Short mmCIF file of C-alpha atoms in Angstrom, two decimals:
data_model
loop_
_atom_site.label_atom_id
_atom_site.label_comp_id
_atom_site.label_asym_id
_atom_site.label_seq_id
_atom_site.Cartn_x
_atom_site.Cartn_y
_atom_site.Cartn_z
CA UNK R 1 -23.10 -9.06 25.44
CA UNK R 2 -26.59 -9.45 26.93
CA UNK R 3 -26.48 -11.50 30.09
CA UNK R 4 -29.80 -13.16 29.18
CA UNK R 5 -28.04 -15.20 26.53
CA UNK R 6 -28.28 -18.97 27.02
CA UNK R 7 -25.68 -20.76 24.92
CA UNK R 8 -27.87 -23.71 23.90
CA UNK R 9 -30.47 -21.45 22.31
CA UNK R 10 -30.39 -19.13 19.36
CA UNK R 11 -29.39 -15.73 20.71
CA UNK R 12 -32.27 -13.88 19.11
CA UNK R 13 -34.72 -16.46 20.46
CA UNK R 14 -33.94 -15.63 24.03
CA UNK R 15 -33.38 -11.91 23.83
CA UNK R 16 -36.51 -9.72 23.85
CA UNK R 17 -36.88 -8.12 20.47
CA UNK R 18 -36.62 -4.57 21.75
CA UNK R 19 -33.37 -5.35 23.51
CA UNK R 20 -32.11 -7.26 20.53
CA UNK R 21 -32.85 -4.40 18.17
CA UNK R 22 -31.33 -1.99 20.58
CA UNK R 23 -28.18 -4.06 20.77
CA UNK R 24 -28.00 -4.21 17.03
CA UNK R 25 -28.33 -0.45 16.81
CA UNK R 26 -25.55 -0.06 19.34
CA UNK R 27 -23.33 -2.36 17.34
CA UNK R 28 -24.24 -0.74 14.05
CA UNK R 29 -23.64 2.66 15.60
CA UNK R 30 -20.26 1.62 16.89
CA UNK R 31 -19.37 0.11 13.55
CA UNK R 32 -20.45 3.25 11.70
CA UNK R 33 -17.99 5.25 13.76
CA UNK R 34 -15.07 3.10 12.73
CA UNK R 35 -16.20 1.87 9.33
CA UNK R 36 -17.50 4.31 6.78
CA UNK R 37 -20.73 3.42 5.07
CA UNK R 38 -24.37 4.42 4.87
CA UNK R 39 -26.92 2.87 7.19
CA UNK R 40 -28.12 -0.41 5.70
CA UNK R 41 -31.76 -1.26 5.12
CA UNK R 42 -33.48 -3.80 7.33
CA UNK R 43 -34.42 -7.08 5.70
CA UNK R 44 -37.40 -9.36 6.36
CA UNK R 45 -36.34 -12.87 7.17
CA UNK R 46 -37.25 -16.05 9.01
CA UNK R 47 -35.07 -18.08 11.32
CA UNK R 48 -33.52 -21.37 10.29
CA UNK R 49 -32.88 -24.66 12.04
CA UNK R 50 -29.52 -24.77 10.31
CA UNK R 51 -28.20 -21.94 12.47
CA UNK R 52 -25.49 -22.72 14.98
CA UNK R 53 -26.01 -22.07 18.68
CA UNK R 54 -22.69 -20.31 18.89
CA UNK R 55 -22.58 -16.61 19.64
CA UNK R 56 -22.13 -14.60 16.43
CA UNK R 57 -19.19 -12.26 16.13
CA UNK R 58 -19.92 -8.59 16.60
CA UNK R 59 -20.94 -6.74 13.45
CA UNK R 60 -17.81 -4.63 13.79
CA UNK R 61 -15.64 -7.79 13.58
CA UNK R 62 -17.53 -9.02 10.53
CA UNK R 63 -17.44 -5.66 8.75
CA UNK R 64 -13.90 -4.76 9.75
CA UNK R 65 -11.91 -7.94 9.07
CA UNK R 66 -12.26 -9.12 5.49
CA UNK R 67 -10.36 -10.96 2.81
CA UNK R 68 -11.60 -9.28 -0.36
CA UNK R 69 -8.52 -8.76 -2.53
CA UNK R 70 -10.52 -6.70 -5.05
CA UNK R 71 -10.27 -3.96 -2.41
CA UNK R 72 -6.74 -4.60 -1.15
CA UNK R 73 -4.90 -7.47 0.49
CA UNK R 74 -4.98 -6.07 4.04
CA UNK R 75 -7.77 -7.23 6.33
CA UNK R 76 -8.92 -3.69 7.11
CA UNK R 77 -8.64 -2.35 3.56
CA UNK R 78 -11.96 -3.65 2.16
CA UNK R 79 -13.96 -1.86 4.89
CA UNK R 80 -12.58 1.42 3.59
CA UNK R 81 -12.05 0.78 -0.12
CA UNK R 82 -15.28 -1.11 -0.85
CA UNK R 83 -17.53 1.83 -0.02
CA UNK R 84 -17.10 3.22 -3.56
CA UNK R 85 -18.67 0.13 -5.12
CA UNK R 86 -21.95 0.68 -6.95
CA UNK R 87 -24.27 -2.23 -6.08
CA UNK R 88 -27.48 -0.85 -7.56
CA UNK R 89 -28.21 -1.55 -10.40
CA UNK R 90 -26.85 -5.10 -10.26
CA UNK R 91 -27.41 -7.89 -12.67
CA UNK R 92 -26.26 -11.49 -12.72
CA UNK R 93 -25.67 -13.38 -15.96
CA UNK R 94 -26.91 -16.93 -15.66
CA UNK R 95 -25.78 -19.09 -18.55
CA UNK R 96 -24.52 -22.46 -19.68
CA UNK R 97 -26.58 -25.60 -19.25
CA UNK R 98 -29.77 -23.97 -18.01
CA UNK R 99 -33.30 -23.77 -19.40
CA UNK R 100 -33.70 -20.03 -18.90
CA UNK R 101 -30.37 -18.28 -19.47
CA UNK R 102 -30.18 -14.50 -19.32
CA UNK R 103 -29.10 -11.37 -17.54
CA UNK R 104 -31.18 -11.22 -14.38
CA UNK R 105 -31.68 -8.09 -12.37
CA UNK R 106 -31.03 -8.65 -8.68
CA UNK R 107 -34.67 -7.79 -7.93
CA UNK R 108 -35.80 -10.60 -10.24
CA UNK R 109 -33.47 -13.05 -8.52
CA UNK R 110 -34.89 -12.06 -5.14
CA UNK R 111 -38.55 -11.83 -6.12
CA UNK R 112 -40.63 -14.41 -4.30
CA UNK R 113 -37.65 -15.59 -2.28
CA UNK R 114 -38.02 -16.19 1.47
CA UNK R 115 -34.91 -14.87 3.15
CA UNK R 116 -33.62 -16.88 6.08
CA UNK R 117 -31.18 -16.09 8.83
CA UNK R 118 -28.42 -18.69 8.77
CA UNK R 119 -25.95 -18.32 11.61
CA UNK R 120 -22.94 -20.17 10.26
CA UNK R 121 -19.38 -20.78 11.35
CA UNK R 122 -16.91 -19.31 8.84
CA UNK R 123 -13.47 -20.93 8.70
CA UNK R 124 -10.78 -19.16 6.71
CA UNK R 125 -7.98 -21.19 5.12
CA UNK R 126 -5.63 -18.90 7.08
CA UNK R 127 -6.75 -20.70 10.27
CA UNK R 128 -9.00 -18.05 11.77
CA UNK R 129 -12.75 -18.28 12.17
CA UNK R 130 -15.89 -16.30 12.91
CA UNK R 131 -19.59 -16.90 13.41
CA UNK R 132 -21.73 -14.88 11.01
CA UNK R 133 -25.52 -14.40 11.02
CA UNK R 134 -26.04 -14.37 7.26
CA UNK R 135 -29.34 -13.48 5.60
CA UNK R 136 -29.92 -15.44 2.42
CA UNK R 137 -31.69 -18.23 0.61
CA UNK R 138 -30.65 -21.63 -0.73
CA UNK R 139 -28.80 -21.49 -4.04
CA UNK R 140 -30.92 -24.51 -4.99
CA UNK R 141 -34.02 -22.25 -5.02
CA UNK R 142 -32.50 -20.12 -7.76
CA UNK R 143 -31.13 -23.06 -9.73
CA UNK R 144 -34.54 -24.75 -9.62
CA UNK R 145 -36.20 -21.63 -11.00
CA UNK R 146 -33.64 -21.27 -13.78
CA UNK R 147 -33.85 -24.96 -14.68
CA UNK R 148 -30.62 -26.95 -14.58
CA UNK R 149 -30.20 -29.24 -17.59
CA UNK R 150 -29.37 -32.87 -16.91
CA UNK R 151 -25.97 -32.58 -18.60
CA UNK R 152 -24.75 -30.01 -16.03
CA UNK R 153 -22.30 -31.25 -13.41
CA UNK R 154 -20.76 -28.07 -11.97
CA UNK R 155 -21.64 -24.49 -11.16
CA UNK R 156 -19.11 -21.74 -11.89
CA UNK R 157 -19.25 -18.28 -10.34
CA UNK R 158 -17.53 -14.98 -11.15
CA UNK R 159 -17.08 -11.77 -9.20
CA UNK R 160 -17.53 -8.34 -10.75
CA UNK R 161 -14.52 -6.80 -12.53
CA UNK R 162 -14.62 -3.01 -12.23
CA UNK R 163 -11.13 -1.63 -11.54
CA UNK R 164 -12.49 1.95 -11.41
CA UNK R 165 -14.29 1.02 -8.20
CA UNK R 166 -12.31 -2.04 -7.11
CA UNK R 167 -8.84 -0.67 -6.64
CA UNK R 168 -7.27 -4.04 -5.85
CA UNK R 169 -8.04 -5.09 -9.42
CA UNK R 170 -5.60 -2.50 -10.77
CA UNK R 171 -2.82 -4.88 -9.79
CA UNK R 172 -2.42 -8.49 -10.90
CA UNK R 173 -2.48 -9.77 -7.32
CA UNK R 174 -4.82 -12.48 -8.59
CA UNK R 175 -5.96 -13.42 -12.07
CA UNK R 176 -9.19 -11.37 -12.27
CA UNK R 177 -12.08 -12.00 -12.33
CA UNK R 178 -12.21 -13.95 -9.10
CA UNK R 179 -13.67 -17.34 -9.97
CA UNK R 180 -15.14 -20.10 -7.87
CA UNK R 181 -17.02 -23.30 -8.46
CA UNK R 182 -19.00 -26.09 -6.86
CA UNK R 183 -19.99 -29.57 -7.91
CA UNK R 184 -23.72 -29.57 -8.67
CA UNK R 185 -24.62 -31.66 -5.61
CA UNK R 186 -22.69 -29.25 -3.40
CA UNK R 187 -24.43 -26.31 -5.03
CA UNK R 188 -27.86 -27.91 -4.52
CA UNK R 189 -27.16 -28.74 -0.86
CA UNK R 190 -29.52 -27.04 1.53
CA UNK R 191 -26.65 -25.48 3.53
CA UNK R 192 -25.35 -23.67 0.42
CA UNK R 193 -26.88 -20.21 0.27
CA UNK R 194 -26.74 -17.00 -1.68
CA UNK R 195 -26.54 -14.29 0.97
CA UNK R 196 -27.75 -10.74 0.57
CA UNK R 197 -27.32 -9.54 4.12
CA UNK R 198 -26.07 -10.13 7.61
CA UNK R 199 -27.26 -9.16 11.06
CA UNK R 200 -30.70 -8.54 9.56
CA UNK R 201 -29.45 -5.83 7.25
CA UNK R 202 -28.33 -5.48 3.66
CA UNK R 203 -24.93 -6.95 2.93
CA UNK R 204 -22.08 -4.54 3.74
CA UNK R 205 -20.06 -3.88 0.59
CA UNK R 206 -16.85 -5.26 2.10
CA UNK R 207 -18.64 -8.55 2.81
CA UNK R 208 -19.59 -9.14 -0.82
CA UNK R 209 -22.61 -6.93 -1.56
CA UNK R 210 -25.09 -7.22 -3.03
CA UNK R 211 -25.10 -10.99 -3.38
CA UNK R 212 -22.54 -13.62 -2.45
CA UNK R 213 -22.18 -17.33 -1.96
CA UNK R 214 -21.86 -18.94 1.49
CA UNK R 215 -20.73 -22.58 1.70
CA UNK R 216 -20.13 -23.10 5.43
CA UNK R 217 -18.27 -26.44 5.29
CA UNK R 218 -15.59 -25.11 2.92
CA UNK R 219 -12.77 -22.65 3.51
CA UNK R 220 -13.96 -19.06 3.23
CA UNK R 221 -12.41 -18.33 -0.17
CA UNK R 222 -14.91 -20.71 -1.79
CA UNK R 223 -17.73 -18.36 -0.73
CA UNK R 224 -17.32 -15.95 -3.64
CA UNK R 225 -18.44 -12.35 -3.21
CA UNK R 226 -20.27 -9.78 -5.38
CA UNK R 227 -21.38 -12.35 -7.95
CA UNK R 228 -22.13 -11.25 -11.53
CA UNK R 229 -22.14 -14.60 -13.29
CA UNK R 230 -23.38 -18.11 -12.57
CA UNK R 231 -22.71 -20.73 -15.22
CA UNK R 232 -23.79 -24.34 -15.32
CA UNK R 233 -21.22 -26.58 -16.98
CA UNK R 234 -20.16 -30.19 -17.38
CA UNK R 235 -16.46 -29.36 -16.81
CA UNK R 236 -14.86 -28.75 -13.41
CA UNK R 237 -14.50 -24.96 -13.49
CA UNK R 238 -11.28 -23.07 -12.97
CA UNK R 239 -11.11 -21.49 -9.54
CA UNK R 240 -8.95 -18.51 -8.65
CA UNK R 241 -6.88 -19.83 -5.75
CA UNK R 242 -6.43 -23.19 -7.44
CA UNK R 243 -5.11 -21.37 -10.53
CA UNK R 244 -2.82 -19.33 -8.29
CA UNK R 245 -1.36 -22.31 -6.45
CA UNK R 246 -2.82 -25.75 -7.27
CA UNK R 247 -0.72 -27.54 -4.66
CA UNK R 248 -2.09 -25.40 -1.86
CA UNK R 249 -5.71 -24.82 -2.85
CA UNK R 250 -7.75 -27.67 -4.27
CA UNK R 251 -11.10 -27.43 -6.03
CA UNK R 252 -12.99 -28.90 -3.08
CA UNK R 253 -11.26 -27.07 -0.23
CA UNK R 254 -13.49 -28.63 2.41
CA UNK R 255 -12.54 -27.67 5.95
CA UNK R 256 -10.51 -30.65 7.10
CA UNK R 257 -8.29 -30.63 10.19
CA UNK R 258 -6.55 -33.79 8.97
CA UNK R 259 -5.39 -32.41 5.62
CA UNK R 260 -2.89 -29.65 6.21
CA UNK R 261 -2.32 -26.72 3.95
CA UNK R 262 1.31 -27.17 2.85
CA UNK R 263 2.34 -23.97 4.60
CA UNK R 264 0.33 -24.20 7.80
CA UNK R 265 -1.56 -26.71 9.89
CA UNK R 266 -5.34 -26.83 9.68
CA UNK R 267 -5.74 -28.69 12.97
CA UNK R 268 -6.80 -25.65 14.96
CA UNK R 269 -8.10 -22.12 14.49
CA UNK R 270 -8.17 -18.70 16.14
CA UNK R 271 -11.71 -17.44 16.76
CA UNK R 272 -11.79 -13.75 15.89
CA UNK R 273 -12.98 -11.64 18.80
CA UNK R 274 -11.20 -13.75 21.42
CA UNK R 275 -8.64 -11.02 22.07
CA UNK R 276 -4.94 -11.34 22.75
CA UNK R 277 -5.35 -14.28 25.12
CA UNK R 278 -8.18 -16.06 23.31
CA UNK R 279 -5.97 -18.96 22.24
CA UNK R 280 -7.06 -21.60 19.76
CA UNK R 281 -9.77 -24.16 19.34
CA UNK R 282 -9.76 -27.43 17.45
CA UNK R 283 -10.98 -27.24 13.87
CA UNK R 284 -13.92 -29.56 13.20
CA UNK R 285 -14.27 -31.86 10.20
CA UNK R 286 -16.28 -30.05 7.51
CA UNK R 287 -16.25 -27.08 9.90
CA UNK R 288 -18.72 -28.91 12.15
CA UNK R 289 -21.20 -29.67 9.33
CA UNK R 290 -20.06 -33.26 8.93
CA UNK R 291 -23.46 -34.84 9.64
CA UNK R 292 -24.99 -32.76 6.84
CA UNK R 293 -22.36 -32.99 4.12
CA UNK R 294 -20.12 -36.03 4.67
CA UNK R 295 -22.45 -38.04 2.41
CA UNK R 296 -21.54 -35.83 -0.55
CA UNK R 297 -18.01 -37.23 -0.48
CA UNK R 298 -18.67 -40.91 0.19
CA UNK R 299 -16.00 -42.96 -1.57
CA UNK R 300 -13.77 -39.95 -2.23
CA UNK R 301 -10.24 -39.81 -0.83
CA UNK R 302 -10.26 -36.37 0.75
CA UNK R 303 -6.48 -36.28 1.03
CA UNK R 304 -6.39 -36.37 -2.78
CA UNK R 305 -9.56 -34.36 -3.40
CA UNK R 306 -8.51 -31.60 -1.05
CA UNK I 1 30.68 21.18 5.34
CA UNK I 2 28.94 18.48 3.34
CA UNK I 3 25.88 16.58 4.47
CA UNK I 4 28.01 13.49 4.99
CA UNK I 5 30.36 15.39 7.28
CA UNK I 6 27.44 16.71 9.23
CA UNK I 7 25.93 13.27 9.69
CA UNK I 8 29.27 11.86 10.78
CA UNK I 9 29.81 14.71 13.20
CA UNK I 10 26.33 14.23 14.69
CA UNK I 11 26.94 10.48 14.96
CA UNK I 12 30.12 11.13 16.93
CA UNK I 13 28.16 13.20 19.43
CA UNK I 14 24.95 11.11 19.74
CA UNK I 15 25.30 8.00 21.90
CA UNK I 16 23.69 4.65 21.10
CA UNK I 17 21.84 4.12 24.38
CA UNK I 18 18.66 6.05 23.42
CA UNK I 19 18.18 3.49 20.63
CA UNK I 20 17.98 0.73 23.23
CA UNK I 21 15.42 2.63 25.28
CA UNK I 22 13.21 3.47 22.30
CA UNK I 23 13.70 -0.01 20.94
CA UNK I 24 12.52 -1.70 24.11
CA UNK I 25 9.55 0.64 24.44
CA UNK I 26 8.27 -0.31 20.99
CA UNK I 27 7.24 -3.92 21.82
CA UNK I 28 5.80 -2.74 25.15
CA UNK I 29 3.68 -0.25 23.21
CA UNK I 30 2.67 -2.88 20.61
CA UNK I 31 1.69 -5.33 23.33
CA UNK I 32 -0.39 -2.73 25.12
CA UNK I 33 -2.11 -1.79 21.86
CA UNK I 34 -2.81 -5.44 21.08
CA UNK I 35 -4.25 -6.07 24.55
CA UNK I 36 -6.44 -2.96 24.43
CA UNK I 37 -7.90 -3.70 21.00
CA UNK I 38 -6.07 -0.94 19.13
CA UNK I 39 -4.56 -3.43 16.69
CA UNK I 40 -7.92 -4.68 15.45
CA UNK I 41 -10.01 -7.78 15.97
CA UNK I 42 -7.19 -10.29 15.43
CA UNK I 43 -4.61 -8.87 17.84
CA UNK I 44 -2.47 -12.03 17.98
CA UNK I 45 -1.85 -12.01 14.25
CA UNK I 46 -1.33 -8.24 14.30
CA UNK I 47 1.24 -8.46 17.09
CA UNK I 48 2.99 -11.38 15.40
CA UNK I 49 3.15 -9.53 12.07
CA UNK I 50 4.28 -6.21 13.51
CA UNK I 51 7.05 -7.72 15.64
CA UNK I 52 8.28 -9.77 12.70
CA UNK I 53 8.22 -6.80 10.37
CA UNK I 54 10.04 -4.54 12.83
CA UNK I 55 12.65 -7.24 13.27
CA UNK I 56 13.10 -7.47 9.51
CA UNK I 57 13.31 -3.68 9.18
CA UNK I 58 16.12 -3.57 11.72
CA UNK I 59 17.90 -6.46 10.02
CA UNK I 60 17.80 -4.50 6.75
CA UNK I 61 18.93 -1.36 8.59
CA UNK I 62 21.85 -3.29 10.06
CA UNK I 63 22.88 -4.44 6.59
CA UNK I 64 22.93 -0.82 5.41
CA UNK I 65 25.68 0.25 7.81
CA UNK I 66 28.68 -1.19 5.98
CA UNK I 67 27.67 -0.11 2.44
CA UNK I 68 26.86 3.37 3.74
CA UNK I 69 30.35 3.66 5.16
CA UNK I 70 32.02 2.20 2.12
CA UNK I 71 30.12 3.96 -0.66
CA UNK I 72 28.81 7.13 0.97
CA UNK I 73 31.41 7.48 3.77
CA UNK I 74 28.63 7.82 6.29
CA UNK I 75 29.82 6.19 9.47
CA UNK I 76 27.03 4.80 11.65
CA UNK I 77 28.96 1.78 12.87
CA UNK I 78 28.57 2.64 16.53
CA UNK I 79 24.82 2.06 16.24
CA UNK I 80 25.06 -1.30 14.53
CA UNK I 81 25.23 -3.38 17.70
CA UNK I 82 22.08 -1.79 19.12
CA UNK I 83 20.27 -2.30 15.81
CA UNK I 84 21.25 -5.96 15.73
CA UNK I 85 20.39 -6.67 19.35
CA UNK I 86 16.98 -5.02 19.02
CA UNK I 87 16.32 -7.02 15.86
CA UNK I 88 17.09 -10.14 17.89
CA UNK I 89 14.73 -9.03 20.65
CA UNK I 90 11.88 -8.43 18.19
CA UNK I 91 12.36 -11.75 16.44
CA UNK I 92 12.44 -13.62 19.76
CA UNK I 93 9.21 -11.84 20.78
CA UNK I 94 7.74 -12.61 17.34
CA UNK I 95 8.54 -16.29 17.95
CA UNK I 96 7.14 -16.23 21.49
CA UNK I 97 3.92 -14.55 20.31
CA UNK I 98 3.51 -17.37 17.82
CA UNK I 99 4.31 -20.12 20.32
CA UNK I 100 2.50 -18.82 23.40
CA UNK I 101 -0.35 -16.64 22.19
CA UNK I 102 -1.06 -17.96 18.70
CA UNK I 103 -0.48 -21.67 19.18
CA UNK I 104 -1.18 -21.60 22.91
CA UNK I 105 1.70 -24.02 23.53
CA UNK I 106 0.25 -26.71 21.28
CA UNK I 107 3.68 -28.32 21.17
CA UNK I 108 2.81 -31.03 18.71
CA UNK I 109 1.45 -28.53 16.21
CA UNK I 110 4.37 -26.15 16.82
CA UNK I 111 7.00 -28.83 16.20
CA UNK I 112 5.06 -30.11 13.21
CA UNK I 113 4.95 -26.58 11.78
CA UNK I 114 8.67 -26.04 12.32
CA UNK I 115 9.56 -29.32 10.61
CA UNK I 116 6.90 -29.51 7.92
CA UNK I 117 6.22 -25.91 6.90
CA UNK I 118 9.14 -24.60 4.90
CA UNK I 119 8.41 -20.95 5.65
CA UNK I 120 8.43 -21.63 9.38
CA UNK I 121 11.55 -23.81 9.04
CA UNK I 122 13.31 -20.96 7.26
CA UNK I 123 12.17 -18.53 9.95
CA UNK I 124 13.53 -20.80 12.65
CA UNK I 125 16.87 -21.05 10.83
CA UNK I 126 17.04 -17.26 10.86
CA UNK I 127 16.18 -17.08 14.56
CA UNK I 128 18.75 -19.73 15.51
CA UNK I 129 21.42 -17.99 13.44
CA UNK I 130 20.79 -14.82 15.40
CA UNK I 131 21.64 -16.48 18.72
CA UNK I 132 25.46 -16.64 18.26
CA UNK I 133 25.33 -13.09 16.89
CA UNK I 134 23.48 -11.82 19.94
CA UNK I 135 25.74 -13.74 22.33
CA UNK I 136 28.86 -12.21 20.79
CA UNK I 137 27.52 -8.66 20.58
CA UNK I 138 29.77 -7.39 23.37
CA UNK I 139 33.38 -6.26 23.64
CA UNK I 140 34.40 -9.24 25.77
CA UNK I 141 33.30 -11.68 23.07
CA UNK I 142 35.27 -9.73 20.46
CA UNK I 143 38.41 -9.91 22.62
CA UNK I 144 37.83 -13.57 23.37
CA UNK I 145 37.28 -14.55 19.71
CA UNK I 146 39.78 -12.14 18.23
CA UNK I 147 38.70 -9.55 15.70
CA UNK I 148 39.17 -11.71 12.61
CA UNK I 149 37.19 -14.67 13.89
CA UNK I 150 34.51 -12.38 15.29
CA UNK I 151 34.16 -10.66 11.91
CA UNK I 152 33.81 -14.02 10.26
CA UNK I 153 31.11 -15.08 12.72
CA UNK I 154 29.18 -11.88 12.11
CA UNK I 155 28.74 -12.95 8.47
CA UNK I 156 25.91 -15.10 9.87
CA UNK I 157 23.91 -11.89 9.62
CA UNK I 158 23.68 -12.50 5.86
CA UNK I 159 22.00 -15.85 6.50
CA UNK I 160 19.68 -14.20 9.01
CA UNK I 161 18.65 -11.54 6.50
CA UNK I 162 18.07 -14.02 3.69
CA UNK I 163 16.05 -16.29 5.98
CA UNK I 164 13.95 -13.37 7.14
CA UNK I 165 13.26 -12.11 3.62
CA UNK I 166 12.33 -15.58 2.33
CA UNK I 167 10.21 -16.29 5.44
CA UNK I 168 8.17 -13.14 4.78
CA UNK I 169 7.73 -13.79 1.05
CA UNK I 170 6.81 -17.43 1.61
CA UNK I 171 4.10 -16.82 4.18
CA UNK I 172 1.96 -14.42 2.16
CA UNK I 173 -0.73 -15.52 -0.23
CA UNK I 174 -0.94 -14.17 -3.80
CA UNK I 175 1.70 -11.62 -4.83
CA UNK I 176 1.63 -8.48 -2.74
CA UNK I 177 4.52 -6.08 -3.33
CA UNK I 178 5.88 -5.57 0.18
CA UNK I 179 7.74 -8.88 0.73
CA UNK I 180 9.38 -8.54 -2.67
CA UNK I 181 10.66 -5.09 -1.71
CA UNK I 182 12.22 -6.47 1.46
CA UNK I 183 13.80 -9.46 -0.22
CA UNK I 184 14.98 -7.23 -3.08
CA UNK I 185 16.57 -4.80 -0.63
CA UNK I 186 18.28 -7.65 1.19
CA UNK I 187 19.62 -9.18 -2.03
CA UNK I 188 20.80 -5.75 -3.17
CA UNK I 189 22.56 -5.06 0.12
CA UNK I 190 24.27 -8.45 -0.05
CA UNK I 191 25.20 -7.95 -3.71
CA UNK I 192 27.03 -4.65 -3.10
CA UNK I 193 29.26 -6.50 -0.67
CA UNK I 194 30.76 -8.60 -3.45
CA UNK I 195 31.81 -5.53 -5.43
CA UNK I 196 35.64 -5.69 -5.36
CA UNK I 197 37.24 -3.13 -3.09
CA UNK I 198 39.25 -1.39 -5.85
CA UNK I 199 36.13 -0.55 -7.88
CA UNK I 200 35.53 2.07 -5.23
CA UNK I 201 38.58 3.95 -6.48
CA UNK I 202 37.27 3.88 -10.02
CA UNK I 203 33.90 5.18 -8.89
#
């Protein structure tokens, strides 16, 4: 860690660019030794006021510890198994209650988009957490371009199904394709982004390349990876973990220390990277994004709408 | 000489104490790996999982001893005590990793988990059931209880195994294969014990 880091500032604000790039190369180099994969391309991006001041996890943590059951249920399996995935060409079907439905090439989706760095906390439903410097853009930008019809109330997402390259899909561990959904106001919220990279580089395959959702106030499984379909609908969409176990995983799945998962407490979390004696920290309401998103749920009983 | 004879002959010669030494070195090695980063970026979870799984493996191994003797005439009974005691050690360390390193002695959360989370409740039942087994795993306890009562008490091992298998299956998300294999093995090993003794003659 650079000693110049001051916790109340953005880390890249205070570190000279040369040092910062150098550090990134060191990390990327270290990661390349342990995690197979070609060197990723650098992305152009601007910084965002929505970034947290917390120190991001090392790239090796973020690339080496993934829940991506399409590539195996072990945390280290995706970093190995995902490297076979073809992410170019990539197209996303956008359909349902939209003005301009169609199959969009990823380049079309990204054309004219200003990528931002959003350093977000990520809280997994399994009670561990990380801080990830995502590169992406608000989902609302895309939805505005596509034109959401007034009848639409929800957005449904689907992950690619390609068992030849996604070996986890050869087993019915989950009901493929992986599906997720958001209420339209959640989807249009400025914190909700489609991410195409992290640490200034193209998205590693095990992290959901080439394009994934990031909803920082919800448990990580809501942030669906490797998206091939976005549908606007007036029905609450089916979501994979809710289909798997409706008692344990609700549609909303907002991070909430006061509503326990039936099989484990959500009151606290283990920050990845803390080592064997890192201990736990308290989990924050809406993962610390309460001031931004609490208004979305005014009048809702979050113990029922969990 | 058949393979079975050879195994039995080797078992008569090889003492049980090396099992204790190797068995105690394993958690030391795991702990060192976890502390040095060799178990990945979430070493607490890794240590917890590995200790629990080794405990369960030994519990299954312990359950194999009687059927092996009965159906294959392989006699490994002299190793059973060391297998059981090491299983107890691993499960106690598994529990302590959870309580001290994972929960960091958040007592309220720990007690809440034990009471409210069925998979943790079941795990605790298994751990508690191991205590009388461990306490009576010595010749003095056998003499004190008498062989018949001691044998009866040792049947607690079945509860331990079932608790362990259910605990493992209940804690995973989705439907990975591994916990089913363990629970299946445990159920199978318990099922063969209800086969009436005389069916062995027919076999």
